[in-house]
């Protein structure tokens, strides 16, 4: 019984971190309102900006994992055009600044799609962030797949599993255990990278801090407060991913 609880403890840690993050976001406006100007009067703005930052991270991060898996598998494909396309995508994304990618999507989408298909600035940021983090995730996934011993694939095929079943039931689960620490690091970085969405007027945490600083001419308390909020957000996300690593026994010797 104790062994079972010990194994489940990491997921309790993740649950506590998630509930703590929700509690922090819910009560942030109330506690900030007690602070002196310029933070107190702008408490509601900081709370709303923090929610937008978390939403950007979760939506773009989830999409980035899907893109990373697809591209990571594509880079190992036996079909040359697919492999080349994935290689070019990763090469372009990793070789250009994220800010440039956000501006590119923001300016190109209105030119490519008709007016009836126009998307919001938030969705534009999600697209750019997802494709950016997806390129980095693909390298993590590819490295994870390559780390799975070939004997695992041969054993699965000997048991009668198809190539698709072998990949999804044998190779992919084991590869994700190896890739998870790097994927978690990319997610923590995404919390901070989402601040670049301010460049296209998305009112996230950094944009709020910039606006309050512009109105108050007090950059020190404003940006120190903004940095503290970012620290809480990144700590919550890293705690959740660390708990998931422990649950999967990542890096533990058998």
PDB file of C-alpha atoms in Angstrom:
ATOM      1  CA  UNK A   1       0.000   0.000   0.000  1.00  0.00           C
ATOM      2  CA  UNK A   2       2.806   2.415   0.878  1.00  0.00           C
ATOM      3  CA  UNK A   3       4.574   1.598  -2.351  1.00  0.00           C
ATOM      4  CA  UNK A   4       1.411   2.438  -4.287  1.00  0.00           C
ATOM      5  CA  UNK A   5       1.030   5.777  -2.487  1.00  0.00           C
ATOM      6  CA  UNK A   6       4.683   6.600  -3.052  1.00  0.00           C
ATOM      7  CA  UNK A   7       4.276   6.033  -6.745  1.00  0.00           C
ATOM      8  CA  UNK A   8       1.164   8.211  -6.831  1.00  0.00           C
ATOM      9  CA  UNK A   9       2.672  11.061  -4.833  1.00  0.00           C
ATOM     10  CA  UNK A  10       4.129  12.869  -7.879  1.00  0.00           C
ATOM     11  CA  UNK A  11       0.673  13.200  -9.403  1.00  0.00           C
ATOM     12  CA  UNK A  12      -0.572  14.702  -6.154  1.00  0.00           C
ATOM     13  CA  UNK A  13       2.303  17.151  -6.457  1.00  0.00           C
ATOM     14  CA  UNK A  14       1.183  18.024  -9.994  1.00  0.00           C
ATOM     15  CA  UNK A  15      -2.415  18.425  -8.827  1.00  0.00           C
ATOM     16  CA  UNK A  16      -1.371  20.736  -6.000  1.00  0.00           C
ATOM     17  CA  UNK A  17       0.725  22.820  -8.420  1.00  0.00           C
ATOM     18  CA  UNK A  18      -2.202  23.076 -10.846  1.00  0.00           C
ATOM     19  CA  UNK A  19      -4.648  24.068  -8.108  1.00  0.00           C
ATOM     20  CA  UNK A  20      -2.088  26.515  -6.761  1.00  0.00           C
ATOM     21  CA  UNK A  21      -1.740  28.113 -10.188  1.00  0.00           C
ATOM     22  CA  UNK A  22      -5.522  28.463 -10.511  1.00  0.00           C
ATOM     23  CA  UNK A  23      -5.753  29.930  -7.013  1.00  0.00           C
ATOM     24  CA  UNK A  24      -2.935  32.354  -7.789  1.00  0.00           C
ATOM     25  CA  UNK A  25      -4.584  33.560 -10.994  1.00  0.00           C
ATOM     26  CA  UNK A  26      -7.986  33.845  -9.326  1.00  0.00           C
ATOM     27  CA  UNK A  27      -6.795  35.833  -6.313  1.00  0.00           C
ATOM     28  CA  UNK A  28      -4.013  37.811  -8.000  1.00  0.00           C
ATOM     29  CA  UNK A  29      -6.154  40.878  -8.592  1.00  0.00           C
ATOM     30  CA  UNK A  30      -7.279  40.976  -4.955  1.00  0.00           C
ATOM     31  CA  UNK A  31      -3.792  40.768  -3.453  1.00  0.00           C
ATOM     32  CA  UNK A  32      -2.231  43.184  -5.944  1.00  0.00           C
ATOM     33  CA  UNK A  33      -4.943  45.741  -5.185  1.00  0.00           C
ATOM     34  CA  UNK A  34      -3.446  46.142  -1.692  1.00  0.00           C
ATOM     35  CA  UNK A  35      -0.121  47.292  -3.119  1.00  0.00           C
ATOM     36  CA  UNK A  36       0.678  50.984  -3.594  1.00  0.00           C
ATOM     37  CA  UNK A  37       0.652  52.691  -6.956  1.00  0.00           C
ATOM     38  CA  UNK A  38       1.419  51.953  -9.700  1.00  0.00           C
ATOM     39  CA  UNK A  39       0.734  48.232  -9.067  1.00  0.00           C
ATOM     40  CA  UNK A  40      -2.403  48.483  -6.926  1.00  0.00           C
ATOM     41  CA  UNK A  41      -4.556  50.598  -9.257  1.00  0.00           C
ATOM     42  CA  UNK A  42      -3.640  48.302 -12.169  1.00  0.00           C
ATOM     43  CA  UNK A  43      -4.258  45.038 -10.286  1.00  0.00           C
ATOM     44  CA  UNK A  44      -7.091  43.962 -12.566  1.00  0.00           C
ATOM     45  CA  UNK A  45      -4.961  44.563 -15.648  1.00  0.00           C
ATOM     46  CA  UNK A  46      -2.113  42.435 -14.291  1.00  0.00           C
ATOM     47  CA  UNK A  47      -4.520  39.628 -13.413  1.00  0.00           C
ATOM     48  CA  UNK A  48      -6.097  39.645 -16.879  1.00  0.00           C
ATOM     49  CA  UNK A  49      -2.675  39.777 -18.531  1.00  0.00           C
ATOM     50  CA  UNK A  50      -1.540  36.781 -16.482  1.00  0.00           C
ATOM     51  CA  UNK A  51      -4.581  34.794 -17.627  1.00  0.00           C
ATOM     52  CA  UNK A  52      -3.773  35.616 -21.259  1.00  0.00           C
ATOM     53  CA  UNK A  53      -0.147  34.522 -20.757  1.00  0.00           C
ATOM     54  CA  UNK A  54      -1.253  31.179 -19.305  1.00  0.00           C
ATOM     55  CA  UNK A  55      -3.768  30.684 -22.128  1.00  0.00           C
ATOM     56  CA  UNK A  56      -1.110  31.400 -24.743  1.00  0.00           C
ATOM     57  CA  UNK A  57       1.231  28.918 -23.073  1.00  0.00           C
ATOM     58  CA  UNK A  58      -1.308  26.105 -22.751  1.00  0.00           C
ATOM     59  CA  UNK A  59      -2.826  26.401 -26.236  1.00  0.00           C
ATOM     60  CA  UNK A  60       0.451  26.961 -28.087  1.00  0.00           C
ATOM     61  CA  UNK A  61       2.235  24.369 -25.938  1.00  0.00           C
ATOM     62  CA  UNK A  62      -0.370  21.681 -26.638  1.00  0.00           C
ATOM     63  CA  UNK A  63      -0.319  22.401 -30.364  1.00  0.00           C
ATOM     64  CA  UNK A  64       3.479  22.487 -30.270  1.00  0.00           C
ATOM     65  CA  UNK A  65       3.635  18.968 -28.814  1.00  0.00           C
ATOM     66  CA  UNK A  66       1.422  17.649 -31.626  1.00  0.00           C
ATOM     67  CA  UNK A  67       3.517  19.440 -34.241  1.00  0.00           C
ATOM     68  CA  UNK A  68       6.708  18.218 -32.594  1.00  0.00           C
ATOM     69  CA  UNK A  69       5.600  14.568 -32.673  1.00  0.00           C
ATOM     70  CA  UNK A  70       4.474  14.769 -36.309  1.00  0.00           C
ATOM     71  CA  UNK A  71       7.622  16.546 -37.469  1.00  0.00           C
ATOM     72  CA  UNK A  72       9.897  14.377 -35.326  1.00  0.00           C
ATOM     73  CA  UNK A  73       8.425  11.266 -36.902  1.00  0.00           C
ATOM     74  CA  UNK A  74       8.576  12.904 -40.322  1.00  0.00           C
ATOM     75  CA  UNK A  75      12.296  13.585 -39.954  1.00  0.00           C
ATOM     76  CA  UNK A  76      12.796   9.826 -39.581  1.00  0.00           C
ATOM     77  CA  UNK A  77      10.473   8.924 -42.453  1.00  0.00           C
ATOM     78  CA  UNK A  78      11.688   6.710 -45.263  1.00  0.00           C
ATOM     79  CA  UNK A  79       9.841   8.955 -47.711  1.00  0.00           C
ATOM     80  CA  UNK A  80      12.451  11.477 -48.807  1.00  0.00           C
ATOM     81  CA  UNK A  81      10.106  14.430 -49.625  1.00  0.00           C
ATOM     82  CA  UNK A  82       8.496  14.215 -46.180  1.00  0.00           C
ATOM     83  CA  UNK A  83      11.887  14.055 -44.520  1.00  0.00           C
ATOM     84  CA  UNK A  84      13.178  17.007 -46.551  1.00  0.00           C
ATOM     85  CA  UNK A  85      10.080  19.092 -45.823  1.00  0.00           C
ATOM     86  CA  UNK A  86      10.421  18.497 -42.083  1.00  0.00           C
ATOM     87  CA  UNK A  87      14.136  19.279 -42.191  1.00  0.00           C
ATOM     88  CA  UNK A  88      13.503  22.570 -44.002  1.00  0.00           C
ATOM     89  CA  UNK A  89      10.762  23.528 -41.538  1.00  0.00           C
ATOM     90  CA  UNK A  90      13.018  22.945 -38.520  1.00  0.00           C
ATOM     91  CA  UNK A  91      15.930  24.702 -40.246  1.00  0.00           C
ATOM     92  CA  UNK A  92      13.867  27.812 -40.999  1.00  0.00           C
ATOM     93  CA  UNK A  93      12.177  28.051 -37.597  1.00  0.00           C
ATOM     94  CA  UNK A  94      15.342  27.468 -35.585  1.00  0.00           C
ATOM     95  CA  UNK A  95      17.321  29.846 -37.777  1.00  0.00           C
ATOM     96  CA  UNK A  96      15.022  32.880 -37.518  1.00  0.00           C
ATOM     97  CA  UNK A  97      13.927  34.976 -34.504  1.00  0.00           C
ATOM     98  CA  UNK A  98      10.593  34.232 -32.874  1.00  0.00           C
ATOM     99  CA  UNK A  99       9.659  37.914 -33.016  1.00  0.00           C
ATOM    100  CA  UNK A 100      10.121  37.880 -36.780  1.00  0.00           C
ATOM    101  CA  UNK A 101       7.945  34.753 -37.050  1.00  0.00           C
ATOM    102  CA  UNK A 102       5.145  36.395 -35.057  1.00  0.00           C
ATOM    103  CA  UNK A 103       5.258  39.501 -37.225  1.00  0.00           C
ATOM    104  CA  UNK A 104       5.379  37.370 -40.370  1.00  0.00           C
ATOM    105  CA  UNK A 105       2.227  35.438 -39.437  1.00  0.00           C
ATOM    106  CA  UNK A 106       0.502  38.643 -38.326  1.00  0.00           C
ATOM    107  CA  UNK A 107       1.197  40.424 -41.611  1.00  0.00           C
ATOM    108  CA  UNK A 108       0.934  37.486 -44.021  1.00  0.00           C
ATOM    109  CA  UNK A 109      -2.371  35.964 -42.833  1.00  0.00           C
ATOM    110  CA  UNK A 110      -4.434  39.010 -43.899  1.00  0.00           C
ATOM    111  CA  UNK A 111      -2.803  38.851 -47.327  1.00  0.00           C
ATOM    112  CA  UNK A 112      -3.355  35.117 -47.851  1.00  0.00           C
ATOM    113  CA  UNK A 113      -6.853  34.590 -46.430  1.00  0.00           C
ATOM    114  CA  UNK A 114     -10.033  36.466 -47.349  1.00  0.00           C
ATOM    115  CA  UNK A 115     -11.493  38.989 -44.927  1.00  0.00           C
ATOM    116  CA  UNK A 116     -14.133  36.519 -43.754  1.00  0.00           C
ATOM    117  CA  UNK A 117     -11.335  34.220 -42.497  1.00  0.00           C
ATOM    118  CA  UNK A 118      -9.390  36.820 -40.532  1.00  0.00           C
ATOM    119  CA  UNK A 119      -8.158  35.606 -37.141  1.00  0.00           C
ATOM    120  CA  UNK A 120      -7.551  37.493 -33.915  1.00  0.00           C
ATOM    121  CA  UNK A 121      -4.189  38.710 -32.686  1.00  0.00           C
ATOM    122  CA  UNK A 122      -4.352  36.064 -29.960  1.00  0.00           C
ATOM    123  CA  UNK A 123      -4.815  33.276 -32.525  1.00  0.00           C
ATOM    124  CA  UNK A 124      -1.997  34.731 -34.608  1.00  0.00           C
ATOM    125  CA  UNK A 125       0.327  34.569 -31.616  1.00  0.00           C
ATOM    126  CA  UNK A 126      -0.738  30.995 -30.864  1.00  0.00           C
ATOM    127  CA  UNK A 127       0.045  29.914 -34.434  1.00  0.00           C
ATOM    128  CA  UNK A 128       3.501  31.491 -34.412  1.00  0.00           C
ATOM    129  CA  UNK A 129       4.365  30.223 -30.922  1.00  0.00           C
ATOM    130  CA  UNK A 130       3.089  26.711 -31.691  1.00  0.00           C
ATOM    131  CA  UNK A 131       5.123  26.371 -34.873  1.00  0.00           C
ATOM    132  CA  UNK A 132       8.188  27.781 -33.123  1.00  0.00           C
ATOM    133  CA  UNK A 133       8.093  25.475 -30.112  1.00  0.00           C
ATOM    134  CA  UNK A 134       7.009  22.603 -32.380  1.00  0.00           C
ATOM    135  CA  UNK A 135      10.309  22.797 -34.248  1.00  0.00           C
ATOM    136  CA  UNK A 136      12.275  22.473 -31.015  1.00  0.00           C
ATOM    137  CA  UNK A 137       9.971  19.729 -29.750  1.00  0.00           C
ATOM    138  CA  UNK A 138      10.529  17.751 -32.952  1.00  0.00           C
ATOM    139  CA  UNK A 139      14.235  17.427 -32.193  1.00  0.00           C
ATOM    140  CA  UNK A 140      13.414  16.187 -28.687  1.00  0.00           C
ATOM    141  CA  UNK A 141      10.960  13.628 -30.073  1.00  0.00           C
ATOM    142  CA  UNK A 142      13.382  12.503 -32.779  1.00  0.00           C
ATOM    143  CA  UNK A 143      16.141  11.993 -30.218  1.00  0.00           C
ATOM    144  CA  UNK A 144      13.734  10.057 -28.021  1.00  0.00           C
ATOM    145  CA  UNK A 145      12.702   7.741 -30.853  1.00  0.00           C
ATOM    146  CA  UNK A 146      16.325   7.091 -31.793  1.00  0.00           C
ATOM    147  CA  UNK A 147      17.097   6.200 -28.164  1.00  0.00           C
ATOM    148  CA  UNK A 148      14.694   3.218 -28.206  1.00  0.00           C
ATOM    149  CA  UNK A 149      16.746   0.047 -28.842  1.00  0.00           C
ATOM    150  CA  UNK A 150      16.033  -1.563 -32.188  1.00  0.00           C
ATOM    151  CA  UNK A 151      15.508  -4.841 -30.379  1.00  0.00           C
ATOM    152  CA  UNK A 152      12.267  -3.457 -28.967  1.00  0.00           C
ATOM    153  CA  UNK A 153      10.899  -3.053 -32.498  1.00  0.00           C
ATOM    154  CA  UNK A 154      12.065  -6.513 -33.532  1.00  0.00           C
ATOM    155  CA  UNK A 155      10.472  -8.079 -30.450  1.00  0.00           C
ATOM    156  CA  UNK A 156       7.160  -6.310 -31.119  1.00  0.00           C
ATOM    157  CA  UNK A 157       7.148  -7.449 -34.729  1.00  0.00           C
ATOM    158  CA  UNK A 158       7.979 -10.984 -33.634  1.00  0.00           C
ATOM    159  CA  UNK A 159       4.852 -10.898 -31.455  1.00  0.00           C
ATOM    160  CA  UNK A 160       2.772 -10.045 -34.511  1.00  0.00           C
ATOM    161  CA  UNK A 161       2.312  -6.310 -34.021  1.00  0.00           C
ATOM    162  CA  UNK A 162       1.971  -4.198 -37.144  1.00  0.00           C
ATOM    163  CA  UNK A 163       4.337  -1.306 -37.815  1.00  0.00           C
ATOM    164  CA  UNK A 164       1.702   1.178 -36.637  1.00  0.00           C
ATOM    165  CA  UNK A 165       1.001  -0.788 -33.461  1.00  0.00           C
ATOM    166  CA  UNK A 166       4.708  -1.139 -32.789  1.00  0.00           C
ATOM    167  CA  UNK A 167       5.221   2.596 -33.066  1.00  0.00           C
ATOM    168  CA  UNK A 168       2.290   3.712 -30.904  1.00  0.00           C
ATOM    169  CA  UNK A 169       2.445   0.925 -28.286  1.00  0.00           C
ATOM    170  CA  UNK A 170       6.171   0.296 -28.014  1.00  0.00           C
ATOM    171  CA  UNK A 171       8.367   2.989 -29.552  1.00  0.00           C
ATOM    172  CA  UNK A 172       6.461   6.222 -28.861  1.00  0.00           C
ATOM    173  CA  UNK A 173       5.789   5.619 -25.113  1.00  0.00           C
ATOM    174  CA  UNK A 174       9.430   4.801 -24.465  1.00  0.00           C
ATOM    175  CA  UNK A 175      10.669   7.714 -26.567  1.00  0.00           C
ATOM    176  CA  UNK A 176       8.470  10.190 -24.702  1.00  0.00           C
ATOM    177  CA  UNK A 177      10.055   9.161 -21.408  1.00  0.00           C
ATOM    178  CA  UNK A 178      13.401  10.224 -22.850  1.00  0.00           C
ATOM    179  CA  UNK A 179      12.054  13.363 -24.541  1.00  0.00           C
ATOM    180  CA  UNK A 180       9.955  14.557 -21.611  1.00  0.00           C
ATOM    181  CA  UNK A 181      12.635  16.589 -19.736  1.00  0.00           C
ATOM    182  CA  UNK A 182      13.488  18.550 -22.879  1.00  0.00           C
ATOM    183  CA  UNK A 183       9.794  19.022 -23.720  1.00  0.00           C
ATOM    184  CA  UNK A 184       9.192  20.309 -20.191  1.00  0.00           C
ATOM    185  CA  UNK A 185      12.041  22.768 -20.593  1.00  0.00           C
ATOM    186  CA  UNK A 186      10.523  24.019 -23.847  1.00  0.00           C
ATOM    187  CA  UNK A 187       7.188  24.549 -22.094  1.00  0.00           C
ATOM    188  CA  UNK A 188       8.829  26.632 -19.365  1.00  0.00           C
ATOM    189  CA  UNK A 189      10.570  28.682 -22.050  1.00  0.00           C
ATOM    190  CA  UNK A 190       7.254  29.155 -23.819  1.00  0.00           C
ATOM    191  CA  UNK A 191       5.843  30.943 -20.754  1.00  0.00           C
ATOM    192  CA  UNK A 192       8.532  33.591 -21.231  1.00  0.00           C
ATOM    193  CA  UNK A 193       8.503  33.549 -25.042  1.00  0.00           C
ATOM    194  CA  UNK A 194       4.787  34.347 -25.003  1.00  0.00           C
ATOM    195  CA  UNK A 195       5.776  37.844 -23.896  1.00  0.00           C
ATOM    196  CA  UNK A 196       6.719  38.592 -27.513  1.00  0.00           C
ATOM    197  CA  UNK A 197       3.017  38.560 -28.356  1.00  0.00           C
ATOM    198  CA  UNK A 198       2.989  42.142 -27.085  1.00  0.00           C
ATOM    199  CA  UNK A 199       4.567  43.137 -30.414  1.00  0.00           C
ATOM    200  CA  UNK A 200       1.219  42.604 -32.162  1.00  0.00           C
ATOM    201  CA  UNK A 201      -0.839  44.213 -29.386  1.00  0.00           C
ATOM    202  CA  UNK A 202      -1.882  41.070 -27.515  1.00  0.00           C
ATOM    203  CA  UNK A 203      -2.611  42.299 -23.984  1.00  0.00           C
ATOM    204  CA  UNK A 204      -0.628  39.698 -22.066  1.00  0.00           C
ATOM    205  CA  UNK A 205       1.468  40.217 -18.944  1.00  0.00           C
ATOM    206  CA  UNK A 206       4.406  42.040 -20.547  1.00  0.00           C
ATOM    207  CA  UNK A 207       2.114  44.371 -22.490  1.00  0.00           C
ATOM    208  CA  UNK A 208       0.281  45.230 -19.254  1.00  0.00           C
ATOM    209  CA  UNK A 209       3.565  45.992 -17.524  1.00  0.00           C
ATOM    210  CA  UNK A 210       4.673  48.178 -20.420  1.00  0.00           C
ATOM    211  CA  UNK A 211       1.403  50.121 -20.416  1.00  0.00           C
ATOM    212  CA  UNK A 212       1.449  50.688 -16.654  1.00  0.00           C
ATOM    213  CA  UNK A 213       5.069  51.806 -16.801  1.00  0.00           C
ATOM    214  CA  UNK A 214       4.269  54.218 -19.622  1.00  0.00           C
ATOM    215  CA  UNK A 215       1.448  55.782 -17.620  1.00  0.00           C
ATOM    216  CA  UNK A 216       3.258  55.914 -14.272  1.00  0.00           C
ATOM    217  CA  UNK A 217       6.895  56.487 -15.319  1.00  0.00           C
ATOM    218  CA  UNK A 218       7.920  54.031 -12.583  1.00  0.00           C
ATOM    219  CA  UNK A 219       9.672  51.157 -14.385  1.00  0.00           C
ATOM    220  CA  UNK A 220      11.363  49.636 -11.322  1.00  0.00           C
ATOM    221  CA  UNK A 221       8.283  48.560  -9.292  1.00  0.00           C
ATOM    222  CA  UNK A 222       6.283  47.730 -12.420  1.00  0.00           C
ATOM    223  CA  UNK A 223       8.821  45.432 -14.024  1.00  0.00           C
ATOM    224  CA  UNK A 224       9.883  43.903 -10.709  1.00  0.00           C
ATOM    225  CA  UNK A 225       6.244  43.034 -10.057  1.00  0.00           C
ATOM    226  CA  UNK A 226       5.874  41.660 -13.582  1.00  0.00           C
ATOM    227  CA  UNK A 227       8.993  39.545 -13.122  1.00  0.00           C
ATOM    228  CA  UNK A 228       7.656  38.133  -9.842  1.00  0.00           C
ATOM    229  CA  UNK A 229       4.431  37.066 -11.555  1.00  0.00           C
ATOM    230  CA  UNK A 230       6.418  35.362 -14.319  1.00  0.00           C
ATOM    231  CA  UNK A 231       8.477  33.550 -11.683  1.00  0.00           C
ATOM    232  CA  UNK A 232       5.325  32.165 -10.077  1.00  0.00           C
ATOM    233  CA  UNK A 233       3.936  31.051 -13.456  1.00  0.00           C
ATOM    234  CA  UNK A 234       7.141  29.329 -14.572  1.00  0.00           C
ATOM    235  CA  UNK A 235       7.559  27.693 -11.169  1.00  0.00           C
ATOM    236  CA  UNK A 236       4.044  26.253 -11.358  1.00  0.00           C
ATOM    237  CA  UNK A 237       4.604  24.845 -14.835  1.00  0.00           C
ATOM    238  CA  UNK A 238       8.025  23.391 -14.009  1.00  0.00           C
ATOM    239  CA  UNK A 239       6.605  21.813 -10.842  1.00  0.00           C
ATOM    240  CA  UNK A 240       3.857  20.098 -12.831  1.00  0.00           C
ATOM    241  CA  UNK A 241       6.247  18.797 -15.480  1.00  0.00           C
ATOM    242  CA  UNK A 242       8.753  17.683 -12.822  1.00  0.00           C
ATOM    243  CA  UNK A 243       6.003  15.691 -11.120  1.00  0.00           C
ATOM    244  CA  UNK A 244       5.133  14.049 -14.431  1.00  0.00           C
ATOM    245  CA  UNK A 245       8.780  13.087 -14.914  1.00  0.00           C
ATOM    246  CA  UNK A 246       8.836  11.465 -11.473  1.00  0.00           C
ATOM    247  CA  UNK A 247       5.594   9.636 -12.208  1.00  0.00           C
ATOM    248  CA  UNK A 248       7.136   8.159 -15.360  1.00  0.00           C
ATOM    249  CA  UNK A 249      10.433   7.463 -13.553  1.00  0.00           C
ATOM    250  CA  UNK A 250      12.326   9.502 -16.127  1.00  0.00           C
ATOM    251  CA  UNK A 251      16.050   9.145 -15.671  1.00  0.00           C
ATOM    252  CA  UNK A 252      15.713   6.504 -12.950  1.00  0.00           C
ATOM    253  CA  UNK A 253      17.851   3.398 -13.156  1.00  0.00           C
ATOM    254  CA  UNK A 254      16.015   0.091 -13.067  1.00  0.00           C
TER     255      UNK A 254
END
